[in-house]
Coordinates of C-alpha atoms in Angstrom, one line a residue:
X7 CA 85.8 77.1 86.8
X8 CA 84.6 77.3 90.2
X9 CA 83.7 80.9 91.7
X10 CA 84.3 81.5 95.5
X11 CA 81.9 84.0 96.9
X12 CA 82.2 87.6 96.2
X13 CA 83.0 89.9 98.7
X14 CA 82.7 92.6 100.2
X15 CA 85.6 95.3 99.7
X16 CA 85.5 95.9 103.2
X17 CA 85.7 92.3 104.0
X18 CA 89.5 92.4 102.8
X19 CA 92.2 92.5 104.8
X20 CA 94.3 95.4 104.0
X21 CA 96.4 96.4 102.1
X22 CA 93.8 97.0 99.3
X23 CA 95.9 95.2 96.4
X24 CA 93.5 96.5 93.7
X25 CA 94.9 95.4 90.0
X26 CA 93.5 97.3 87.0
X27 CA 91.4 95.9 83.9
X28 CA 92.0 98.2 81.3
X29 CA 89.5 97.4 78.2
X30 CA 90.4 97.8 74.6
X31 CA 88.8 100.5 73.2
X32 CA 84.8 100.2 73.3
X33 CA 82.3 101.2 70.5
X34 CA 82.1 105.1 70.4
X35 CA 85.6 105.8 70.9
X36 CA 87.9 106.9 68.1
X37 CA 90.3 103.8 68.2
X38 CA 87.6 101.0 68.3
X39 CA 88.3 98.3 66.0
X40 CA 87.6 94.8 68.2
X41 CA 84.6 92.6 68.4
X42 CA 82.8 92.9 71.4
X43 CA 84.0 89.4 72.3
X44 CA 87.6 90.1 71.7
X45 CA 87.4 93.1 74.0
X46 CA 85.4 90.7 76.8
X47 CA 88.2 87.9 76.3
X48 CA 90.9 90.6 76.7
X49 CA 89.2 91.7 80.1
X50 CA 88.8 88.4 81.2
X51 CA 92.1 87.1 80.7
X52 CA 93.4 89.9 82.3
X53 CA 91.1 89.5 85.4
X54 CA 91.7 86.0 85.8
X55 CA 95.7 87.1 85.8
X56 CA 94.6 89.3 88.5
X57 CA 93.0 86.7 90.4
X58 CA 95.2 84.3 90.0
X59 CA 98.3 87.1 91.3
X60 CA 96.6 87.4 94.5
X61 CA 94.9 90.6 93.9
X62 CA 91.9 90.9 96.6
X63 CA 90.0 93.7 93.9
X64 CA 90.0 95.1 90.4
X65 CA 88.7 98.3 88.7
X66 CA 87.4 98.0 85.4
X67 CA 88.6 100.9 83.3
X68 CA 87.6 102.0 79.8
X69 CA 91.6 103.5 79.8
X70 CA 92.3 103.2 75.5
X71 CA 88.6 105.2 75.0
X72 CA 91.2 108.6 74.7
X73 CA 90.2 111.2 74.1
X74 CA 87.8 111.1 76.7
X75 CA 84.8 112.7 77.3
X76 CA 83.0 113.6 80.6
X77 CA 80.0 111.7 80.1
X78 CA 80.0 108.5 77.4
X79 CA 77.6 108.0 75.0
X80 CA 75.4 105.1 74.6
X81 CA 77.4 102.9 72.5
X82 CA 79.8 102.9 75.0
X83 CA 77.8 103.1 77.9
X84 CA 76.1 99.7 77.1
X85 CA 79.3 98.1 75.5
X86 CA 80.8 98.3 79.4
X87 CA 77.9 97.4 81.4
X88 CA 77.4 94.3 79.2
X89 CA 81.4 93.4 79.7
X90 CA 81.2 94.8 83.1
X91 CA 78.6 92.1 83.8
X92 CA 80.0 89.0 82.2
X93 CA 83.1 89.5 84.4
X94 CA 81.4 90.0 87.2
X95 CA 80.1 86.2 86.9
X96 CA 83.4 84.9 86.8
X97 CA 84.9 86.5 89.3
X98 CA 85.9 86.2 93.1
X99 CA 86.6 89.4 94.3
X100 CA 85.4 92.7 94.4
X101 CA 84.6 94.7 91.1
X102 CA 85.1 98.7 90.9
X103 CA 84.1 100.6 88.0
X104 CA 85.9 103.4 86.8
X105 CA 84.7 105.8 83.5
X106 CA 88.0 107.9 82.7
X107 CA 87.0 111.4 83.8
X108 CA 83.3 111.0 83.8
X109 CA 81.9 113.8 85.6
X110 CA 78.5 112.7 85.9
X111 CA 76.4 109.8 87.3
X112 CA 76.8 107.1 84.8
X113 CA 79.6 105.3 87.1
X114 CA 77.2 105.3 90.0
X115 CA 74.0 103.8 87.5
X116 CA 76.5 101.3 86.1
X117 CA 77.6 100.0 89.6
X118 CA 74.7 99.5 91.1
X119 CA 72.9 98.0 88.4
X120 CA 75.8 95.6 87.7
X121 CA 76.3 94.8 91.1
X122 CA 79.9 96.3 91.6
X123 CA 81.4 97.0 94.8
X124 CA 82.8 100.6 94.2
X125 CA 83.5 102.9 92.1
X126 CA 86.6 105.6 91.5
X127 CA 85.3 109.1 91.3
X128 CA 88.2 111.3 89.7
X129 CA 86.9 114.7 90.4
X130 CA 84.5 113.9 93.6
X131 CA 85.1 117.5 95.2
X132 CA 87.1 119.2 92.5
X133 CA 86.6 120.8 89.3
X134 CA 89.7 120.6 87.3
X135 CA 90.8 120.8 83.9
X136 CA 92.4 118.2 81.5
X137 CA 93.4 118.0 78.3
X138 CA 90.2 117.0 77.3
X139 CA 88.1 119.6 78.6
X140 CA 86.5 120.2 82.1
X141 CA 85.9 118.0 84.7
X142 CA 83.3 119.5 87.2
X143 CA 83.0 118.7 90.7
X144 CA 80.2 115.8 91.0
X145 CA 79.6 114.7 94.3
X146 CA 76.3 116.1 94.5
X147 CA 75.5 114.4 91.8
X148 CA 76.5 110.7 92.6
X149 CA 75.4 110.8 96.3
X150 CA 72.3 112.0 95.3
X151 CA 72.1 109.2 92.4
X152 CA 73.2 106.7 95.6
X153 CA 70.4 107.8 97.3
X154 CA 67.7 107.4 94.8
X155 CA 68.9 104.1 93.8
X156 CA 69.3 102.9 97.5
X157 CA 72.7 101.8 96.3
X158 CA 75.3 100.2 98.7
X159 CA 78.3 101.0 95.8
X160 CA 81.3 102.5 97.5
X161 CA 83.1 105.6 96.6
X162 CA 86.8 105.9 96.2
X163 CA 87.4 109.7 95.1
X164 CA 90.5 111.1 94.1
X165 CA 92.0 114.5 95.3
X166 CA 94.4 116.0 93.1
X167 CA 93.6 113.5 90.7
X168 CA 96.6 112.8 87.7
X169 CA 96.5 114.1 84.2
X170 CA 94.3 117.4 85.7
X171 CA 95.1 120.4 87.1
X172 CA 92.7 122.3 89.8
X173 CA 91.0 125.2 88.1
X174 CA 90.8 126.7 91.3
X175 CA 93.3 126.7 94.4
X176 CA 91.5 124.5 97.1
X177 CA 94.4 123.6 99.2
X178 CA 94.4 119.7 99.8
X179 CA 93.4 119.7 103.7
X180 CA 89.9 121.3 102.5
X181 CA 89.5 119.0 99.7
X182 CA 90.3 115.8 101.6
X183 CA 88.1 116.9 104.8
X184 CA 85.3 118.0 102.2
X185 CA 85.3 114.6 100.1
X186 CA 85.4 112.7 103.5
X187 CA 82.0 115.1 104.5
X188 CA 80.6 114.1 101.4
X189 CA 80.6 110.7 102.2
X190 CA 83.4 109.5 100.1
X191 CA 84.4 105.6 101.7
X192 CA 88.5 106.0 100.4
X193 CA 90.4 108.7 99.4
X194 CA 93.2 108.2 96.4
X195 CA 96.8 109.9 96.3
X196 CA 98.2 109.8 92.4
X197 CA 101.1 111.4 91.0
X198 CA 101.1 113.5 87.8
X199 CA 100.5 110.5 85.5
X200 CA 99.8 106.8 84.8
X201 CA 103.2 105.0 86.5
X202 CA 104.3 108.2 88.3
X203 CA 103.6 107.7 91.7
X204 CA 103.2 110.5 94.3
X205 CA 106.0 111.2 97.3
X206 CA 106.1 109.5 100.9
X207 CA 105.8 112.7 101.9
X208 CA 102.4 113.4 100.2
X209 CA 101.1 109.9 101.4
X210 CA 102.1 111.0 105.0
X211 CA 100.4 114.2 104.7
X212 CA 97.2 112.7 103.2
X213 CA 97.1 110.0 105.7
X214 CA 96.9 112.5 108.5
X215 CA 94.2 114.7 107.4
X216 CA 92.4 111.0 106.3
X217 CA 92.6 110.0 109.7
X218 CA 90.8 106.7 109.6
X219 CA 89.4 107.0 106.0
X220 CA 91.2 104.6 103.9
X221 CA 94.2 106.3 101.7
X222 CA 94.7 104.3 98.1
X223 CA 97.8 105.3 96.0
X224 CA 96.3 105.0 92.5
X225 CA 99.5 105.0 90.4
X226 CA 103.2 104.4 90.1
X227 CA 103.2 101.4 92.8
X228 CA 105.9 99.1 91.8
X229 CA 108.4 96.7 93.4
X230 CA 110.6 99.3 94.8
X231 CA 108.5 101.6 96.1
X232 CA 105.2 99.5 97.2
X233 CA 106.7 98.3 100.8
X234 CA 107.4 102.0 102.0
X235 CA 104.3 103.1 100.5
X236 CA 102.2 100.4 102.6
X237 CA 104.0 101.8 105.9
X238 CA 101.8 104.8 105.1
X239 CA 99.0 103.9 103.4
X240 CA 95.5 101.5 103.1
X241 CA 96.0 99.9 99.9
X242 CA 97.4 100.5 96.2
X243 CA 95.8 100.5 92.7
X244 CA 98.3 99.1 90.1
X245 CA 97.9 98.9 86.6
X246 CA 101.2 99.7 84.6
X247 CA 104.2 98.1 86.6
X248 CA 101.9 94.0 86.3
X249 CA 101.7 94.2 82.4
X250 CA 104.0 92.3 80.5
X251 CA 107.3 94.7 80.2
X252 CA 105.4 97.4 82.3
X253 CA 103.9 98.2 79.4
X254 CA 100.2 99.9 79.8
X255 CA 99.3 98.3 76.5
X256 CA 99.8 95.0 77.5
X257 CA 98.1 92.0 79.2
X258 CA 98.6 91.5 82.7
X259 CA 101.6 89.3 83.6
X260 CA 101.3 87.0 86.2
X261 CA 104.9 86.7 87.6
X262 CA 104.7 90.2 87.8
X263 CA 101.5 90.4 89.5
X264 CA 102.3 88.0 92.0
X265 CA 105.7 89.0 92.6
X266 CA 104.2 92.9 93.8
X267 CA 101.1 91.1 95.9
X268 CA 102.6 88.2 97.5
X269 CA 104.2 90.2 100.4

């Protein structure tokens, strides 16, 4: 298979039509049972769907590693940055990585040692709790990893991120405005789950204080709702609604993907 070049996220033209690769559980979560292979096959299939759909990015998400933790152990560390770098190779656009609710550094090592583009930051400015414990506010932490590794890895940070609630009450303006002073390169809108998406109104409102920051709506984006929401908005991460069925679980489907991205 021939590989174009890779570029740049900032390269795109918008919208941001980022699809998600979800990997099957890796070593070191409770529900691993696949062979490293089957897990990379899984991932690249699925990215190749992607591709293939006219997706211009893709975050690579350990999303069946539940229940999570806030910082990964070895085992799986290693499992992703191996997969994470054998799909880099094959692929043509830009690569984000994404740790489900990491709140430490280890997106920011894994990114800029594999060469991704960006990464999704789920708790940038906030501290919130989930049903997994704490996540803690890390933006000190992965700007400050950045730094040291002289890393040119983007930084998509959500603000009010889904499946957490804020353990204190930061009202949204200061959240947004304080993730965009921390050098965050996107911000991302969610609803209150995976395939729930947030209101027009909330977009509207987060595209204001944003101001010329990109806005991403991380989840619920489907066929009837992704036109109004790209009147608003930079881009859209979908995962749920280009499966086959809709379902999470499943591989991506192509019809599907390429019936939400041609537009």
């Amino acid at each position: 298979m021939k590989i174009a070049k890779n570029y740049s996220i900032w390269e795109l033209n918008k919208p941001f039509n980022i699809g998600m690769v979800h990997l099957k559980p890796l070593p070191g979560s409770p529900n691993y049972s696949l062979s490293i292979e089957e897990i990379y096959e899984a991932a690249k299939y699925d990215l190749l769907q992607l591709i293939e759909g006219n997706a211009n990015a893709a975050i690579v998400e350990n999303m069946f590693d539940s229940p999570y933790t806030n910082k990964i152990n070895l085992e799986t560390f290693t499992a992703y940055t191996h997969i994470f770098t054998r799909l880099k190779e094959i692929s043509s656009i830009p690569l984000g990585v994404n740790i489900h609710s990491c709140d430490k550094d280890q997106e920011m090592i894994i990114a800029t040692i594999c060469g991704a583009d960006f990464i999704r930051a789920e708790s940038f400015v906030e501290s919130r709790y989930t049903s997994f414990g704490i996540m803690n506010a890390n933006a000190h932490l992965l700007m400050r990893t950045k730094r040291y590794l002289n890393s040119n890895v983007k930084v998509f940070a959500d603000i009010n991120a889904k499946h957490s609630f804020p353990i204190s009450s930061i009202p949204i303006e200061v959240a947004i405005k304080d993730a965009i002073n921390a050098k965050a390169d996107g911000i991302i809108l969610t609803g209150l789950e995976t395939g729930n998406p947030p209101t027009i109104e909330d977009a509207k409102m987060f595209k204001q204080i944003c101001k010329n920051t990109p806005l991403i709506i991380g989840s619920g984006i489907n066929q009837d709702n992704i036109d109004d929401f790209l009147k608003v908005v930079d881009g859209v991460i979908v995962g749920s609604s280009i499966k086959e069925n809709g379902i999470v679980e499943n591989p991506v489907d192509l019809k599907r993907t390429k019936a939400l991205f041609d537009r």
